[in-house]
Amino acid sequence: MNDLLNDITKPQNIEELYQSILLIVTLIYNTNTPDSVKYRKNKDKAKMNDSELISIQLLIECIGKTQNAGYLYLKANHPNLVNYVERSRFNRLISSLFTVVRMIRKRIQRNETCEHKIVDSFPLIVNKFGRAYFGKRLRDYSSYGYCASKKEKYYGMKVHVIIDLNGNPIDYLLTKANIDDREALYELSQMMNITILFGDKGYVGNIGKELREEKGIRLYALKRDNSKEPLPKAFRNRISKLRRRIESTFNQLIEHFDMERVRAKSFLSLQTMLEMKFLCFNILTLIGKSTAISNVLNFD
């Protein structure tokens, strides 16, 4: 895969970007997908294969549009890409490929061997706070929560993310908004190998001792202002500097991919949406050789 990525140049237009995405997705799909999925019933009658469907959805994420609006945009401007499948059929097929998308995201190349990782969370707003009481969408998976960075209450869910020092998301966990960051971190730490982890003030407490004793993970979290055992200033500044990486990653996920807004009506659709956005971020990182995804999407 490294040899193929070295041959990928900066895309000059949307169709070149699609071909670059398709190359990466097809390689991982053909290498890792079980035969029971590749050769499932009636698969040979499909107008578009799984890699093409996933790549089209990733392209829609790249151009910053919703699933329906993006499909209609491509059909109007690039009919050779999507003229084979009707829009509602396309949406259903994407949802059915959730496990395949997750597999591709987990197999994609990133710096998993890096000992140092960073953890943080951001909110997913399902309904406006004033309308939450009457809303029925995703009610079983949502709750009231508080966003410390924005200093406001919200109704929805929370995405807990661990990234490497280059800013690439390694894995994530979706919980209700009222779940404590430390509780989610304990579960998230079981999903990967971690040696050293950096976090903000939300991870202060006994969780650091539990992770070290049970899993050998050293957690360094920024102490609160009234802490009786404050960290040395130089070390505190070091943690703050490292944490800017995850803030930059979140800014790109939220500003370009509109990650905080939930449009899905079912939990499966929401999970598929999250997997697609994280996978799209990682693929653009591979193509652009850095986490500055705007370098890939600014066509000449």
CSV table of C-alpha atoms in Angstrom, one decimal:
chain,number,residue,atom,x,y,z
A,1,MET,CA,0.0,0.0,0.0
A,2,ASN,CA,2.9,2.4,0.7
A,3,ASP,CA,4.1,2.0,-2.9
A,4,LEU,CA,0.7,2.8,-4.3
A,5,LEU,CA,0.4,5.9,-2.0
A,6,ASN,CA,3.7,7.2,-3.2
A,7,ASP,CA,2.3,7.2,-6.8
A,8,ILE,CA,-0.8,9.2,-5.8
A,9,THR,CA,-0.4,12.9,-6.7
A,10,LYS,CA,-2.5,15.8,-5.5
A,11,PRO,CA,-5.9,15.6,-7.3
A,12,GLN,CA,-6.6,18.5,-9.7
A,13,ASN,CA,-10.4,18.0,-9.8
A,14,ILE,CA,-13.3,16.0,-8.3
A,15,GLU,CA,-12.9,13.1,-10.7
A,16,GLU,CA,-9.2,12.7,-9.9
A,17,LEU,CA,-10.0,12.8,-6.2
A,18,TYR,CA,-12.6,10.1,-6.7
A,19,GLN,CA,-10.1,7.9,-8.5
A,20,SER,CA,-7.6,8.3,-5.7
A,21,ILE,CA,-10.2,7.4,-3.1
A,22,LEU,CA,-11.4,4.4,-5.1
A,23,LEU,CA,-7.8,3.1,-5.4
A,24,ILE,CA,-7.3,3.1,-1.6
A,25,VAL,CA,-10.8,1.7,-0.8
A,26,THR,CA,-10.5,-1.1,-3.4
A,27,LEU,CA,-7.1,-2.1,-2.2
A,28,ILE,CA,-8.2,-2.5,1.4
A,29,TYR,CA,-11.6,-4.0,0.4
A,30,ASN,CA,-10.1,-6.7,-1.8
A,31,THR,CA,-7.4,-7.6,0.8
A,32,ASN,CA,-9.5,-7.7,4.0
A,33,THR,CA,-13.2,-8.3,3.2
A,34,PRO,CA,-14.4,-11.9,3.8
A,35,ASP,CA,-15.6,-13.9,0.9
A,36,SER,CA,-19.0,-14.2,2.4
A,37,VAL,CA,-19.4,-10.4,1.8
A,38,LYS,CA,-17.6,-10.2,-1.5
A,39,TYR,CA,-19.6,-13.0,-3.1
A,40,ARG,CA,-22.9,-12.7,-1.3
A,41,LYS,CA,-26.2,-13.5,-3.1
A,42,ASN,CA,-27.0,-11.5,-6.2
A,43,LYS,CA,-23.8,-9.5,-5.8
A,44,ASP,CA,-22.9,-10.1,-9.4
A,45,LYS,CA,-26.1,-8.3,-10.5
A,46,ALA,CA,-25.2,-5.0,-8.8
A,47,LYS,CA,-24.7,-2.0,-11.1
A,48,MET,CA,-22.0,-0.7,-8.8
A,49,ASN,CA,-19.6,-2.7,-6.6
A,50,ASP,CA,-19.1,-2.0,-2.9
A,51,SER,CA,-15.8,-0.1,-3.4
A,52,GLU,CA,-17.5,2.3,-5.9
A,53,LEU,CA,-20.5,2.9,-3.6
A,54,ILE,CA,-18.3,3.6,-0.6
A,55,SER,CA,-16.0,5.8,-2.7
A,56,ILE,CA,-18.9,7.9,-4.0
A,57,GLN,CA,-20.1,8.5,-0.4
A,58,LEU,CA,-16.6,9.5,0.7
A,59,LEU,CA,-16.5,11.9,-2.3
A,60,ILE,CA,-19.8,13.4,-1.1
A,61,GLU,CA,-18.2,13.9,2.4
A,62,CYS,CA,-15.2,15.5,0.7
A,63,ILE,CA,-17.2,18.2,-1.1
A,64,GLY,CA,-19.0,19.0,2.2
A,65,LYS,CA,-22.6,18.2,1.2
A,66,THR,CA,-25.3,16.1,2.8
A,67,GLN,CA,-25.9,12.6,1.4
A,68,ASN,CA,-28.9,13.6,-0.7
A,69,ALA,CA,-27.6,17.0,-1.8
A,70,GLY,CA,-24.2,15.5,-2.6
A,71,TYR,CA,-25.7,12.7,-4.7
A,72,LEU,CA,-27.8,15.2,-6.7
A,73,TYR,CA,-24.8,17.4,-7.2
A,74,LEU,CA,-22.7,14.6,-8.6
A,75,LYS,CA,-25.5,13.4,-10.8
A,76,ALA,CA,-25.9,16.9,-12.3
A,77,ASN,CA,-22.2,17.7,-12.7
A,78,HIS,CA,-20.5,14.3,-12.9
A,79,PRO,CA,-23.2,11.8,-14.2
A,80,ASN,CA,-20.6,9.3,-15.2
A,81,LEU,CA,-20.0,8.6,-11.5
A,82,VAL,CA,-23.5,8.0,-10.1
A,83,ASN,CA,-25.8,7.5,-13.1
A,84,TYR,CA,-26.1,3.8,-12.4
A,85,VAL,CA,-28.0,3.8,-9.1
A,86,GLU,CA,-31.2,5.7,-8.0
A,87,ARG,CA,-30.7,8.0,-5.0
A,88,SER,CA,-32.9,6.3,-2.5
A,89,ARG,CA,-31.4,2.9,-3.5
A,90,PHE,CA,-27.9,4.4,-3.0
A,91,ASN,CA,-28.8,5.6,0.5
A,92,ARG,CA,-30.0,2.1,1.5
A,93,LEU,CA,-26.9,0.4,0.1
A,94,ILE,CA,-24.6,2.8,2.0
A,95,SER,CA,-26.3,1.9,5.3
A,96,SER,CA,-26.1,-1.8,4.6
A,97,LEU,CA,-22.3,-1.5,4.1
A,98,PHE,CA,-21.7,-0.2,7.7
A,99,THR,CA,-19.6,-3.2,8.7
A,100,VAL,CA,-17.5,-3.0,5.6
A,101,VAL,CA,-16.9,0.8,6.1
A,102,ARG,CA,-15.8,0.2,9.7
A,103,MET,CA,-13.5,-2.6,8.6
A,104,ILE,CA,-11.8,-0.3,6.0
A,105,ARG,CA,-11.4,2.4,8.6
A,106,LYS,CA,-9.8,0.1,11.1
A,107,ARG,CA,-7.4,-1.3,8.4
A,108,ILE,CA,-6.3,2.0,6.9
A,109,GLN,CA,-2.7,2.9,7.5
A,110,ARG,CA,-1.9,5.2,10.4
A,111,ASN,CA,0.6,5.6,13.2
A,112,GLU,CA,-0.8,3.0,15.6
A,113,THR,CA,2.8,2.1,16.9
A,114,CYS,CA,3.2,5.6,18.3
A,115,GLU,CA,3.4,5.3,22.1
A,116,HIS,CA,1.9,8.7,22.7
A,117,LYS,CA,-1.8,9.4,22.0
A,118,ILE,CA,-4.3,12.1,22.9
A,119,VAL,CA,-7.9,11.8,24.0
A,120,ASP,CA,-10.8,14.2,24.0
A,121,SER,CA,-14.5,14.4,23.2
A,122,PHE,CA,-17.0,16.6,21.4
A,123,PRO,CA,-20.8,16.8,21.4
A,124,LEU,CA,-23.3,15.5,18.8
A,125,ILE,CA,-26.4,17.7,19.0
A,126,VAL,CA,-29.6,15.7,18.1
A,127,ASN,CA,-32.1,18.4,18.9
A,128,LYS,CA,-32.0,22.0,20.0
A,129,PHE,CA,-32.1,22.3,23.8
A,130,GLY,CA,-35.5,23.9,23.9
A,131,ARG,CA,-37.1,21.3,21.6
A,132,ALA,CA,-35.4,18.2,23.1
A,133,TYR,CA,-38.4,17.4,25.4
A,134,PHE,CA,-40.7,16.9,22.3
A,135,GLY,CA,-38.2,15.3,20.0
A,136,LYS,CA,-38.5,11.6,19.3
A,137,ARG,CA,-35.5,11.1,17.0
A,138,LEU,CA,-32.8,8.9,18.5
A,139,ARG,CA,-34.3,9.4,22.0
A,140,ASP,CA,-33.1,6.0,23.2
A,141,TYR,CA,-29.5,6.9,22.5
A,142,SER,CA,-29.6,10.6,23.6
A,143,SER,CA,-29.6,12.5,26.9
A,144,TYR,CA,-28.9,16.0,28.3
A,145,GLY,CA,-25.2,16.9,28.7
A,146,TYR,CA,-22.9,19.9,29.2
A,147,CYS,CA,-20.2,21.1,26.8
A,148,ALA,CA,-17.5,22.7,29.0
A,149,SER,CA,-15.7,24.3,26.0
A,150,LYS,CA,-18.9,26.1,24.9
A,151,LYS,CA,-20.2,26.4,28.4
A,152,GLU,CA,-23.7,25.3,27.4
A,153,LYS,CA,-26.1,22.5,27.9
A,154,TYR,CA,-27.2,20.4,24.9
A,155,TYR,CA,-29.3,17.3,24.1
A,156,GLY,CA,-27.7,14.5,22.1
A,157,MET,CA,-24.6,12.3,22.3
A,158,LYS,CA,-20.9,12.5,22.7
A,159,VAL,CA,-18.0,11.3,20.6
A,160,HIS,CA,-14.9,10.2,22.4
A,161,VAL,CA,-11.8,10.1,20.2
A,162,ILE,CA,-8.2,9.0,20.5
A,163,ILE,CA,-5.7,10.3,18.0
A,164,ASP,CA,-2.0,9.9,17.4
A,165,LEU,CA,0.5,12.8,17.6
A,166,ASN,CA,0.1,13.5,13.9
A,167,GLY,CA,-3.6,14.3,14.4
A,168,ASN,CA,-5.0,11.1,12.8
A,169,PRO,CA,-8.0,9.5,14.6
A,170,ILE,CA,-7.2,6.0,15.8
A,171,ASP,CA,-10.6,5.0,17.1
A,172,TYR,CA,-13.7,6.5,18.7
A,173,LEU,CA,-16.6,5.7,21.0
A,174,LEU,CA,-20.2,7.0,20.8
A,175,THR,CA,-22.1,7.5,24.1
A,176,LYS,CA,-25.0,9.4,25.5
A,177,ALA,CA,-24.2,13.0,26.4
A,178,ASN,CA,-24.4,12.4,30.2
A,179,ILE,CA,-21.6,9.7,30.2
A,180,ASP,CA,-18.5,10.9,32.0
A,181,ASP,CA,-15.4,11.2,29.8
A,182,ARG,CA,-13.4,9.1,32.3
A,183,GLU,CA,-16.0,6.3,32.1
A,184,ALA,CA,-15.8,6.3,28.3
A,185,LEU,CA,-12.0,6.4,28.3
A,186,TYR,CA,-11.9,3.2,30.3
A,187,GLU,CA,-14.0,1.4,27.6
A,188,LEU,CA,-12.2,3.1,24.8
A,189,SER,CA,-8.8,2.0,26.1
A,190,GLN,CA,-9.8,-1.6,25.6
A,191,MET,CA,-10.0,-1.1,21.9
A,192,MET,CA,-6.4,-0.4,21.2
A,193,ASN,CA,-2.8,-0.6,22.5
A,194,ILE,CA,-1.9,2.5,24.5
A,195,THR,CA,1.3,3.3,26.5
A,196,ILE,CA,1.1,7.1,27.2
A,197,LEU,CA,-2.1,9.1,26.9
A,198,PHE,CA,-2.7,12.9,27.3
A,199,GLY,CA,-6.0,14.5,28.2
A,200,ASP,CA,-7.6,17.7,29.5
A,201,LYS,CA,-9.1,18.5,32.9
A,202,GLY,CA,-12.1,16.2,32.2
A,203,TYR,CA,-9.9,13.1,32.8
A,204,VAL,CA,-8.6,14.1,36.3
A,205,GLY,CA,-9.4,11.5,39.0
A,206,ASN,CA,-9.0,7.9,39.9
A,207,ILE,CA,-9.1,6.8,36.2
A,208,GLY,CA,-5.4,7.5,35.8
A,209,LYS,CA,-4.6,5.1,38.7
A,210,GLU,CA,-7.0,2.4,37.4
A,211,LEU,CA,-5.5,2.5,33.9
A,212,ARG,CA,-2.0,2.3,35.1
A,213,GLU,CA,-2.7,-0.7,37.5
A,214,GLU,CA,-4.9,-2.7,35.1
A,215,LYS,CA,-3.6,-1.9,31.7
A,216,GLY,CA,-0.2,-0.2,32.1
A,217,ILE,CA,-1.4,3.0,30.6
A,218,ARG,CA,0.1,6.3,31.9
A,219,LEU,CA,-2.5,9.0,31.7
A,220,TYR,CA,-1.3,12.6,32.0
A,221,ALA,CA,-4.3,15.0,32.4
A,222,LEU,CA,-4.2,18.8,32.9
A,223,LYS,CA,-5.0,19.5,36.6
A,224,ARG,CA,-7.7,21.8,37.7
A,225,ASP,CA,-6.8,25.3,38.9
A,226,ASN,CA,-7.5,24.4,42.5
A,227,SER,CA,-5.5,21.2,42.5
A,228,LYS,CA,-3.4,20.5,45.6
A,229,GLU,CA,-0.8,18.8,43.4
A,230,PRO,CA,-0.3,21.0,40.3
A,231,LEU,CA,1.8,19.8,37.4
A,232,PRO,CA,5.2,21.6,36.8
A,233,LYS,CA,4.7,24.6,34.5
A,234,ALA,CA,7.0,23.2,31.8
A,235,PHE,CA,5.1,19.9,31.7
A,236,ARG,CA,1.7,21.6,31.8
A,237,ASN,CA,2.7,23.7,28.8
A,238,ARG,CA,3.9,20.5,27.0
A,239,ILE,CA,0.6,18.8,27.5
A,240,SER,CA,-1.3,21.9,26.3
A,241,LYS,CA,0.9,22.1,23.2
A,242,LEU,CA,0.2,18.4,22.4
A,243,ARG,CA,-3.5,18.9,22.9
A,244,ARG,CA,-3.6,21.5,20.1
A,245,ARG,CA,-3.3,18.5,17.7
A,246,ILE,CA,-6.6,17.1,18.7
A,247,GLU,CA,-8.3,20.5,18.7
A,248,SER,CA,-7.1,21.0,15.1
A,249,THR,CA,-8.5,17.6,14.1
A,250,PHE,CA,-11.8,18.4,15.8
A,251,ASN,CA,-12.0,21.8,14.0
A,252,GLN,CA,-11.6,20.1,10.6
A,253,LEU,CA,-14.1,17.4,11.4
A,254,ILE,CA,-16.7,19.9,12.6
A,255,GLU,CA,-16.1,22.8,10.1
A,256,HIS,CA,-15.7,20.7,6.9
A,257,PHE,CA,-17.6,17.5,7.7
A,258,ASP,CA,-20.2,19.2,9.9
A,259,MET,CA,-19.6,16.4,12.4
A,260,GLU,CA,-21.5,18.0,15.3
A,261,ARG,CA,-24.8,18.1,13.5
A,262,VAL,CA,-27.0,14.9,13.4
A,263,ARG,CA,-29.3,14.5,10.5
A,264,ALA,CA,-29.7,10.7,10.7
A,265,LYS,CA,-33.1,9.3,11.8
A,266,SER,CA,-31.8,5.9,12.8
A,267,PHE,CA,-28.9,4.8,15.0
A,268,LEU,CA,-27.4,2.7,12.2
A,269,SER,CA,-27.5,5.7,9.8
A,270,LEU,CA,-25.7,7.8,12.5
A,271,GLN,CA,-23.0,5.2,13.0
A,272,THR,CA,-22.5,4.9,9.2
A,273,MET,CA,-22.2,8.7,9.0
A,274,LEU,CA,-19.6,8.8,11.7
A,275,GLU,CA,-17.6,5.9,10.1
A,276,MET,CA,-17.7,7.6,6.7
A,277,LYS,CA,-16.5,11.0,8.1
A,278,PHE,CA,-13.6,9.5,10.1
A,279,LEU,CA,-12.7,7.3,7.1
A,280,CYS,CA,-12.8,10.3,4.8
A,281,PHE,CA,-10.5,12.2,7.1
A,282,ASN,CA,-8.0,9.4,7.2
A,283,ILE,CA,-8.0,8.9,3.5
A,284,LEU,CA,-7.5,12.6,2.8
A,285,THR,CA,-4.6,12.5,5.3
A,286,LEU,CA,-3.0,9.6,3.3
A,287,ILE,CA,-3.5,11.4,0.0
A,288,GLY,CA,-2.2,14.7,1.2
A,289,LYS,CA,0.6,13.2,3.4
A,290,SER,CA,-0.6,15.4,6.3
A,291,THR,CA,-3.7,16.2,8.3
A,292,ALA,CA,-4.2,19.6,6.5
A,293,ILE,CA,-7.0,18.2,4.4
A,294,SER,CA,-7.7,21.6,2.8
A,295,ASN,CA,-4.4,21.0,0.8
A,296,VAL,CA,-6.1,18.1,-1.0
A,297,LEU,CA,-9.5,19.8,-1.5
A,298,ASN,CA,-8.2,23.1,-2.9
A,299,PHE,CA,-8.2,22.2,-6.6
A,300,ASP,CA,-6.0,24.2,-9.0
